[in-house]
mmCIF file of C-alpha atoms in Angstrom:
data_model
loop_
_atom_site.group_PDB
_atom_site.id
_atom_site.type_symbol
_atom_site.label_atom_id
_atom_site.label_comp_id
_atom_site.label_asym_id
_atom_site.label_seq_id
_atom_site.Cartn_x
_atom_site.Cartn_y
_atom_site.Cartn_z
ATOM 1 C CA UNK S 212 0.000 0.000 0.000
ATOM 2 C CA UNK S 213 3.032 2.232 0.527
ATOM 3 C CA UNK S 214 5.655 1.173 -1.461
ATOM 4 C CA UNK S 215 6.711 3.716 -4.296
ATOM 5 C CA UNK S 216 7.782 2.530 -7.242
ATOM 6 C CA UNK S 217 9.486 3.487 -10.523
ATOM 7 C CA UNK S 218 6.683 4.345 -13.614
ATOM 8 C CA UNK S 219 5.752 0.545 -15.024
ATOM 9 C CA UNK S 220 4.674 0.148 -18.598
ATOM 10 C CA UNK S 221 2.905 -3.103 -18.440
ATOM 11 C CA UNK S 222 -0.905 -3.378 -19.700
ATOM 12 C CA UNK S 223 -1.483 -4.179 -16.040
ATOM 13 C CA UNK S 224 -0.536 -1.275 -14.518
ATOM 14 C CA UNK S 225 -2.221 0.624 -17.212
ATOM 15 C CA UNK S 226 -5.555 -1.048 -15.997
ATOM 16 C CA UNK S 227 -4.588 -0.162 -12.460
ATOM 17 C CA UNK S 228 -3.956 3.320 -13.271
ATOM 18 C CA UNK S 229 -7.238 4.228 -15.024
ATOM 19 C CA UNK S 230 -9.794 2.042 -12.665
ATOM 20 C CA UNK S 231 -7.780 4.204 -9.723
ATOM 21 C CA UNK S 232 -8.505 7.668 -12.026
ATOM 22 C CA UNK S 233 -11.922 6.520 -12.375
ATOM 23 C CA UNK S 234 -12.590 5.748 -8.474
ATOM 24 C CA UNK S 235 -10.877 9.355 -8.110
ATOM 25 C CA UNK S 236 -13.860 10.645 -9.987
ATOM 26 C CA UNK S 237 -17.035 9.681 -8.245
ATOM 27 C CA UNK S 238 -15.131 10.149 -4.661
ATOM 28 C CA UNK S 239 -14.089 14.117 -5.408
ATOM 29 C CA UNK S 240 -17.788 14.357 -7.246
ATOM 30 C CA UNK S 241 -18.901 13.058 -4.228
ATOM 31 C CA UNK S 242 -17.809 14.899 -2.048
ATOM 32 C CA UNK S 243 -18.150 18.374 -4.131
ATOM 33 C CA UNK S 244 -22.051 17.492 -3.565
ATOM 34 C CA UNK S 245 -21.626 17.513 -0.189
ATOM 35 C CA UNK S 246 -19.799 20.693 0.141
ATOM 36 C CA UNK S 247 -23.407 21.910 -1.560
ATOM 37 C CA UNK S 248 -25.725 20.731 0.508
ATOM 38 C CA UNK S 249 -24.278 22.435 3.409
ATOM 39 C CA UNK S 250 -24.095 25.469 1.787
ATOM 40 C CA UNK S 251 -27.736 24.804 0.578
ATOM 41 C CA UNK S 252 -28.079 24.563 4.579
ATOM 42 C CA UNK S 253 -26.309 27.923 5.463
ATOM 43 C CA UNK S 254 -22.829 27.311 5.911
ATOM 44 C CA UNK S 255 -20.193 29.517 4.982
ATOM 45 C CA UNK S 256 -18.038 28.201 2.203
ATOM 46 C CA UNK S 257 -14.995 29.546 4.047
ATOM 47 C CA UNK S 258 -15.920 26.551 6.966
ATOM 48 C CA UNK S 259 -16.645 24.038 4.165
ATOM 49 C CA UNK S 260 -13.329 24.378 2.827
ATOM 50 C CA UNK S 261 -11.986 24.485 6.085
ATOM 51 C CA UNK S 262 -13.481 21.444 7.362
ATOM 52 C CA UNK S 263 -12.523 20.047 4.087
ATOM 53 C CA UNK S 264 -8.508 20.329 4.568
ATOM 54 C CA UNK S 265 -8.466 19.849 8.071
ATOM 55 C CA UNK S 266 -10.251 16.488 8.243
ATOM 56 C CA UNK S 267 -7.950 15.412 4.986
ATOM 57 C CA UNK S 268 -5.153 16.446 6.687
ATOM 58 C CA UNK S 269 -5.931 14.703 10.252
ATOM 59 C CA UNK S 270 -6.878 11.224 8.480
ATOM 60 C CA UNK S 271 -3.663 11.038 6.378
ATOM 61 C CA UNK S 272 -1.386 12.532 9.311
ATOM 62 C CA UNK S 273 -2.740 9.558 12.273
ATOM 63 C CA UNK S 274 -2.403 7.012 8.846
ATOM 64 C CA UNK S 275 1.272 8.271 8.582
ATOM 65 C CA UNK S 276 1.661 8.434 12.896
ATOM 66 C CA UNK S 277 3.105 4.974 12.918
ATOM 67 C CA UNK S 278 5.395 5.874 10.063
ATOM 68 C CA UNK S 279 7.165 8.302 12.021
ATOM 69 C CA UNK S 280 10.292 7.734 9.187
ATOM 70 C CA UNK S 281 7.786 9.021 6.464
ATOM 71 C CA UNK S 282 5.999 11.426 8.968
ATOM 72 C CA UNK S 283 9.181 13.618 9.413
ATOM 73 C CA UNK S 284 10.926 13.054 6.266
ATOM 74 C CA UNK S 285 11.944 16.287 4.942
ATOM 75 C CA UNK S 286 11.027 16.865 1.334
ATOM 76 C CA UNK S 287 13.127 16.834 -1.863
ATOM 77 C CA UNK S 288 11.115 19.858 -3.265
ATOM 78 C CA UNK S 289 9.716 22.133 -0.658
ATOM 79 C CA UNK S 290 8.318 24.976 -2.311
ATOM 80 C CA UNK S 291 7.185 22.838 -4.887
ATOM 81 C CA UNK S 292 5.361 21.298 -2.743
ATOM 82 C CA UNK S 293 4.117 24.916 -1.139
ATOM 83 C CA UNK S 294 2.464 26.207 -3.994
ATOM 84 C CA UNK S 295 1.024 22.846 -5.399
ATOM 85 C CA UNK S 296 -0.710 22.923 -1.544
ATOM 86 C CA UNK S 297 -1.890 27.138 -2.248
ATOM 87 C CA UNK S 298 -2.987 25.745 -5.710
ATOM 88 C CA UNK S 299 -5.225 23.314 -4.527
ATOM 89 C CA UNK S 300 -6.550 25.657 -2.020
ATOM 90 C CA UNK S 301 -7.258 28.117 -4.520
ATOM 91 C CA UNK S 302 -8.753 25.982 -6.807
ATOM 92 C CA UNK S 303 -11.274 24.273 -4.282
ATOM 93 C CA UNK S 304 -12.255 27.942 -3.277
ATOM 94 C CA UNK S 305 -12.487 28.823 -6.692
ATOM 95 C CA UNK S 306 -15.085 25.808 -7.195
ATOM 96 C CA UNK S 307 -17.022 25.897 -4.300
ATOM 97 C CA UNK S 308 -17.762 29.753 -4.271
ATOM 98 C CA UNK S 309 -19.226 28.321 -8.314
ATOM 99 C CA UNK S 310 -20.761 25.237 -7.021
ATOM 100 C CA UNK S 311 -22.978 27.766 -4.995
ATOM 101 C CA UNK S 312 -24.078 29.318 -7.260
ATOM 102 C CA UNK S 313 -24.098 27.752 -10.549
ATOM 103 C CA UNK S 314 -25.287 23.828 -11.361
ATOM 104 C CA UNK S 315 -22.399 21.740 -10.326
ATOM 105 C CA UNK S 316 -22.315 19.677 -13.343
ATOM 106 C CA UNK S 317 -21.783 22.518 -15.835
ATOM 107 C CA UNK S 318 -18.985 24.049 -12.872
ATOM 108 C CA UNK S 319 -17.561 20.474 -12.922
ATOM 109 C CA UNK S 320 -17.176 20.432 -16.699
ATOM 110 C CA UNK S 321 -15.327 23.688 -17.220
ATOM 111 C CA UNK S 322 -13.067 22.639 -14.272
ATOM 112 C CA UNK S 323 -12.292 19.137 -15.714
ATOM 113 C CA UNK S 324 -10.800 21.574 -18.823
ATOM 114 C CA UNK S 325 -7.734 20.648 -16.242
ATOM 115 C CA UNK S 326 -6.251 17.783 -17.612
ATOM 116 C CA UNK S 327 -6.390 19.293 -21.464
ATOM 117 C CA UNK S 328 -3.951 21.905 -19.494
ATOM 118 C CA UNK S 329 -2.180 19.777 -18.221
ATOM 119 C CA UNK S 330 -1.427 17.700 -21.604
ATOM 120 C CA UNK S 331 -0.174 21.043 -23.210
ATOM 121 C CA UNK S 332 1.204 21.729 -19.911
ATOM 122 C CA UNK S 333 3.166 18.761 -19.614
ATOM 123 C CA UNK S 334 5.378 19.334 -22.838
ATOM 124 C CA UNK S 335 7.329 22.667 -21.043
ATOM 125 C CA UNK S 336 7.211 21.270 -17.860
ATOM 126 C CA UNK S 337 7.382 17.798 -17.154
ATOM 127 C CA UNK S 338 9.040 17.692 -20.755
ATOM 128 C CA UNK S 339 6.553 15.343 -22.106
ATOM 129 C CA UNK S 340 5.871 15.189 -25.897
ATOM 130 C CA UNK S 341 2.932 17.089 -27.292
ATOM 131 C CA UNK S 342 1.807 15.884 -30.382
ATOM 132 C CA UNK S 343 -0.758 16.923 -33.002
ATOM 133 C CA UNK S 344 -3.263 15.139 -31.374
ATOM 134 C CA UNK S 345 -2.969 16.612 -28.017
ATOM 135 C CA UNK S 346 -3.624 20.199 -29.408
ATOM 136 C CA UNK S 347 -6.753 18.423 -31.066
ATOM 137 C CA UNK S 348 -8.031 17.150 -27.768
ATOM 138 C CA UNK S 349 -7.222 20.928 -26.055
ATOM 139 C CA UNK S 350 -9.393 22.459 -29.106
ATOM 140 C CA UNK S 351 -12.241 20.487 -28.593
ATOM 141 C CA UNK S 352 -11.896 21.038 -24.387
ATOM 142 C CA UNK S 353 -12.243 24.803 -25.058
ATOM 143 C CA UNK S 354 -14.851 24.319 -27.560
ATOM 144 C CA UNK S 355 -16.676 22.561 -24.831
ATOM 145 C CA UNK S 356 -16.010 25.302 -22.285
ATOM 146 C CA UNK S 357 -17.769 27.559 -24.450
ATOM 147 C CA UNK S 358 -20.568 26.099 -25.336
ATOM 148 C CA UNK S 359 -21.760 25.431 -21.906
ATOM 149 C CA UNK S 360 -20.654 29.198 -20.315
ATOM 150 C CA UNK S 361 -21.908 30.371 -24.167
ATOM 151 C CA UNK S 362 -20.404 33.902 -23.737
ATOM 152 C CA UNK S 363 -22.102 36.561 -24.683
ATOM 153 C CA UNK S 364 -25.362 35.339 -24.528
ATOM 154 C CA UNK S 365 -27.641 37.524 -21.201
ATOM 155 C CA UNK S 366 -28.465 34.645 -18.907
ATOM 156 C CA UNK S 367 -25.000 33.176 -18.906
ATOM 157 C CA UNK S 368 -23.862 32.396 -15.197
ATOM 158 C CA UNK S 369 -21.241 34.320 -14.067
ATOM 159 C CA UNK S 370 -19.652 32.009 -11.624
ATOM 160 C CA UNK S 371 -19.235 29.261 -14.464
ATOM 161 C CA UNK S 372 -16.097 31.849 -14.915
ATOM 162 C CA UNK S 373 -15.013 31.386 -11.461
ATOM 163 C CA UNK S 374 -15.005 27.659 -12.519
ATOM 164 C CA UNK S 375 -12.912 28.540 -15.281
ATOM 165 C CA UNK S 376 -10.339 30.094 -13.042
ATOM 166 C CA UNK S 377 -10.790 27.268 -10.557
ATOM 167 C CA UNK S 378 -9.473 24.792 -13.944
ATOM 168 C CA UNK S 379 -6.139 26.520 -14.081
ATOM 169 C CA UNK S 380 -5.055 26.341 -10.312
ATOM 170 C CA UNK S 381 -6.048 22.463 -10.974
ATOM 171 C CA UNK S 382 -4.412 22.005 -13.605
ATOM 172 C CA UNK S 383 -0.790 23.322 -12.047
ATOM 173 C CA UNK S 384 -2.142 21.278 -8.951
ATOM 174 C CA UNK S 385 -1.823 18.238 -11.257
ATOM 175 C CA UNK S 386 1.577 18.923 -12.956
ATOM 176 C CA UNK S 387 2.951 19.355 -9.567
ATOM 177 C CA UNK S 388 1.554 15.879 -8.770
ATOM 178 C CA UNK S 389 3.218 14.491 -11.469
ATOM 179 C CA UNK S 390 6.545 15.965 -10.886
ATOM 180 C CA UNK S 391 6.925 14.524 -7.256
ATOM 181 C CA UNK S 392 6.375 11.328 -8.607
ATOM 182 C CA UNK S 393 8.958 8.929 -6.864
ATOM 183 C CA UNK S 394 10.837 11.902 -5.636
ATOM 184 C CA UNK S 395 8.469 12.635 -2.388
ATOM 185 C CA UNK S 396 6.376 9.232 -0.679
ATOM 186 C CA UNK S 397 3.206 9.581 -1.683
ATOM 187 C CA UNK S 398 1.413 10.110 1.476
ATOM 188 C CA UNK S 399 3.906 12.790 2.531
ATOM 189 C CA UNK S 400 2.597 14.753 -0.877
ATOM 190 C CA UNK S 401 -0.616 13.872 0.335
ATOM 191 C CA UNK S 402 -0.385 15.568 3.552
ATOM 192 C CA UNK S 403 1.771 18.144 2.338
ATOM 193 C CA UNK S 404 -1.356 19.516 -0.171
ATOM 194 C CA UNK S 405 -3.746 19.770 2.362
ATOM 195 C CA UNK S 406 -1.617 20.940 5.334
ATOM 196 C CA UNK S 407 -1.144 24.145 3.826
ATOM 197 C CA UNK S 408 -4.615 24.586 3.294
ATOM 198 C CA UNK S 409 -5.590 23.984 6.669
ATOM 199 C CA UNK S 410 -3.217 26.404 8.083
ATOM 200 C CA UNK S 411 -4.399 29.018 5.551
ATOM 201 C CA UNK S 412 -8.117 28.508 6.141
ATOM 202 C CA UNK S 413 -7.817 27.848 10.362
ATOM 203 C CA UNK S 414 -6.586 31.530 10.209
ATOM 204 C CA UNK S 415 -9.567 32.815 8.392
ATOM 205 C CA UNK S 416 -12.480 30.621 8.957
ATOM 206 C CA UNK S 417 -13.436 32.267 12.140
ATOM 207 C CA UNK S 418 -14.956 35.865 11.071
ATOM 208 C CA UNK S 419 -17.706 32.955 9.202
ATOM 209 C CA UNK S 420 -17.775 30.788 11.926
ATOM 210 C CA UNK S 421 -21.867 29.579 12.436
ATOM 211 C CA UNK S 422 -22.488 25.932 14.467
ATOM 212 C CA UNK S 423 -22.971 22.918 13.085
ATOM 213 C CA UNK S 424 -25.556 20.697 14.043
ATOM 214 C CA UNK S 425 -24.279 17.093 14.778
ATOM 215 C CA UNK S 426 -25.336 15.845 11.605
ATOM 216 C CA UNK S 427 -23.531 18.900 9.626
ATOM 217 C CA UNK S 428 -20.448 17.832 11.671
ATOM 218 C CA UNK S 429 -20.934 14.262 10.330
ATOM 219 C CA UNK S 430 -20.957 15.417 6.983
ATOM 220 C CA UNK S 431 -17.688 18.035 7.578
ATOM 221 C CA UNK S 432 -15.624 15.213 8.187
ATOM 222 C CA UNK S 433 -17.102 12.813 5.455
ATOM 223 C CA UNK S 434 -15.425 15.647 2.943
ATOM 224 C CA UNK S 435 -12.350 14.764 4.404
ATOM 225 C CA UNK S 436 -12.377 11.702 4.062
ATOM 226 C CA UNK S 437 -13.498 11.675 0.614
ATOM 227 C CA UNK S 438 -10.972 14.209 -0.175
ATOM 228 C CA UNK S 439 -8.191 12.369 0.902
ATOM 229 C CA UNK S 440 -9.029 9.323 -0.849
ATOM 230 C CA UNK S 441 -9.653 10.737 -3.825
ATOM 231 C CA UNK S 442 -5.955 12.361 -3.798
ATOM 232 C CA UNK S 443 -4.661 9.486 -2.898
ATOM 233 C CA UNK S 444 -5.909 7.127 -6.063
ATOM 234 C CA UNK S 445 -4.778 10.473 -8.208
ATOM 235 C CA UNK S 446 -1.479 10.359 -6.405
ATOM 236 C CA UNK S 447 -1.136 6.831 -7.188
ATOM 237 C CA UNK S 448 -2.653 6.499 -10.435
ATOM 238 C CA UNK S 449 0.509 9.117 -11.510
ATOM 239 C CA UNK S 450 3.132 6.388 -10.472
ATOM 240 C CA UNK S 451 1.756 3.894 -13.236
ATOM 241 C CA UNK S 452 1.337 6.610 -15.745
ATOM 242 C CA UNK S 453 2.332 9.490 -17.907
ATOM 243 C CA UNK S 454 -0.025 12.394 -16.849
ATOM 244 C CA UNK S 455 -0.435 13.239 -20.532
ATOM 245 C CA UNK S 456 -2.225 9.377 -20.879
ATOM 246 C CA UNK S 457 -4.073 9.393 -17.484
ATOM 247 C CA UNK S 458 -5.163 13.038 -16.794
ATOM 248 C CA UNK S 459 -8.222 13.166 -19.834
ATOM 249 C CA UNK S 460 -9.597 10.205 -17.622
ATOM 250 C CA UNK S 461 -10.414 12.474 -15.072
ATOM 251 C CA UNK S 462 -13.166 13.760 -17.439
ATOM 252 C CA UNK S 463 -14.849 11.087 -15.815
ATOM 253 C CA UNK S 464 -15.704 13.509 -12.901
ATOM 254 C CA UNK S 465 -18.061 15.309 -15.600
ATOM 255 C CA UNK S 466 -20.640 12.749 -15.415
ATOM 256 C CA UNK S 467 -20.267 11.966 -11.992
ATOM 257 C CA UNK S 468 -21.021 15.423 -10.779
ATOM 258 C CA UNK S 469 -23.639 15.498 -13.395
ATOM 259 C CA UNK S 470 -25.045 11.929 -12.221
ATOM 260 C CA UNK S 471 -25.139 13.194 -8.575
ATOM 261 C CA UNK S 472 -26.229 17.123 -9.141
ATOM 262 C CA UNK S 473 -29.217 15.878 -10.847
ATOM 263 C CA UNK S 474 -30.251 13.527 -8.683
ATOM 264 C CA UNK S 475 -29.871 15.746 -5.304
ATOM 265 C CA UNK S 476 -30.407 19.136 -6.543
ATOM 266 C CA UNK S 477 -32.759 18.729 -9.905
ATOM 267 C CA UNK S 478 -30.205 20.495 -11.635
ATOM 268 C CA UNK S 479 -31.325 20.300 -15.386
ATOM 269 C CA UNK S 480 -28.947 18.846 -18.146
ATOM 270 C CA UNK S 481 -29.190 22.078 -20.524
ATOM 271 C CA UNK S 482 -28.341 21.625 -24.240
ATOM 272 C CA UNK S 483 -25.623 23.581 -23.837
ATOM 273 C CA UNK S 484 -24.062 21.407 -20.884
ATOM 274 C CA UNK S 485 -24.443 18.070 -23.038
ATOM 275 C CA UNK S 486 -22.650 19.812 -26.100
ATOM 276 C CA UNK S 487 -19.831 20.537 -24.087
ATOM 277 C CA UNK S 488 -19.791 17.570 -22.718
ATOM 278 C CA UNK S 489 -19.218 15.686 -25.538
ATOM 279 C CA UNK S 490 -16.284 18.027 -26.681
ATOM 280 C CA UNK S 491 -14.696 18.079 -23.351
ATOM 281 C CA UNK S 492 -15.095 14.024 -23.787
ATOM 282 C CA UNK S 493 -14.117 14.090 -27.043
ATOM 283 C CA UNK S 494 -10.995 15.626 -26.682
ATOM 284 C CA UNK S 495 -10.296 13.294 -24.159
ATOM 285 C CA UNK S 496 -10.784 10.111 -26.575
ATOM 286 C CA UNK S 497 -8.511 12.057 -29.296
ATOM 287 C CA UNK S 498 -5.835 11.973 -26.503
ATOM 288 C CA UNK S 499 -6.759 8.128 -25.366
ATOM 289 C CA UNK S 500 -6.324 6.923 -28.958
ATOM 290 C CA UNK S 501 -3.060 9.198 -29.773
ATOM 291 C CA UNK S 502 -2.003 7.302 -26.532
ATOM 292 C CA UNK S 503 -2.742 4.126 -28.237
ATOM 293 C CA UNK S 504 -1.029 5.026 -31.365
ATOM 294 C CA UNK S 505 1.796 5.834 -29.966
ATOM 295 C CA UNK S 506 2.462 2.498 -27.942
ATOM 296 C CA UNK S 507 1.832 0.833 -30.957
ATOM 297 C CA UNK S 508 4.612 2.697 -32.829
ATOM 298 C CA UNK S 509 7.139 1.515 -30.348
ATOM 299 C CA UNK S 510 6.226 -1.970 -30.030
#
């Protein structure tokens, strides 16, 4: 469960890597819907992120306790590992200030415009080929992205920007991820992320502060959870695969926050949400069969 490991290129691992993407998916949309309905309720979404990171960061820090080796270990990259935590923050309050206010599918759509970033990305900074097909794939992403914000037009939602901006922050989240591959254990990166957000967010949550009731507090601490897991299988799903390969996969959050926003909040599926849908999807087959291609050119 925690050893690290050098990046495999067996069809194994490649299975491995996408079923723990997937699993990533429905936790994060999971728990994104949860963030809602307490904010339906009345809480601030200052506390929700709070409770968010600090609950993350307690689960993975008492599953790292006995690991005192790992616990301690000083990092390779430290301010590498400082902004990918203020990225993440910024990105989750980035979403959930949209989630409020906009239908969490359509939010969850432009935001999962991340890992089309992140393949273009990955070429300057991780040093990762970019081929024609990749700026394909990042064509039809922003193609998507507009038809569901459809700019211009009077009853577009603001906040779907937010989401937008909320994509970027991800996106660098997720390059960061990549780069600490093998050079940081993966639970110390996991910490790491989420420690800095706590910090942040302890020293500003207060001027929001309203009491939960008991089942509110039940639900605070179910966002951690899910949180952490769902960083964890991204974490791990990185160390059996290229980030260019694995990250359109996480489009797979677009029809779990879809699946669950519907079903909990009515939200409707708009015309304009499926259309961009199926580009934001599409660009992330064009990537999954350049992916193909390419292993069979080197076999």
């Amino acid at each position: 469960f925690h050893k690290e490991r050098a990046l495999p290129q067996t069809s194994r691992d490649w299975i491995f890597a996408i079923s723990l993407s997937v699993l990533a998916c429905f936790l994060l949309a999971g728990m994104d819907n949860l963030g809602k309905i307490l904010m339906r309720d009345g809480l601030p979404a200052a506390q929700v992120v709070w409770a968010r990171y600090s609950f993350h960061t307690l689960l993975v820090f008492l599953v790292l306790l006995p690991q005192k080796e790992v616990l301690f270990q000083r990092s390779v990259h430290p301010w590498i590992q400082f902004f990918r935590g203020l990225s993440l923050l910024a990105m989750t309050l980035c979403a959930y200030n949209a989630f409020k206010h906009a239908p969490i599918g359509e939010a969850t759509a432009i935001m999962l415009l991340a890992p089309l970033i992140v393949t273009l990305l990955a070429g300057w900074l991780l040093k990762e080929k970019v081929l024609w097909w990749h700026w394909l794939a990042a064509l039809l992403g922003f193609s998507g992205v507009i038809a569901i914000t459809q700019p211009g037009i009077e009853n577009t939602n603001p906040y779907l920007y937010l989401a937008l901006v909320a994509a970027f922050f991800y996106a660098f989240y997720l390059l960061m991820t990549r780069y600490l591959r093998g050079r940081d254990h993966t639970l110390k990166t996991l910490l790491n992320a989420t420690l800095i957000g706590s910090v942040v967010m302890s020293l500003v949550v207060l001027p929001y502060w309203q009491s939960p009731t008991m089942e509110q507090w039940m639900v605070l601490i179910s966002l951690g959870v899910l949180g952490a897991l769902g960083h964890f299988c991204i974490i791990k799903a990185y160390n059996f695969g290229d980030a260019s390969s694995l990250s359109p996969l996480l489009n797979t959050q677009i029809f779990a926050a879809a699946l669950f926003s519907s079903f909990i909040f009515d939200d409707p599926l708009t015309t304009g949400f499926i259309v961009g849908a199926l580009f934001i999807i599409s660009g992330a087959i064009v990537l999954w069969l350049g992916h193909l291609k390419r292993l069979d050119g080197s076999r």
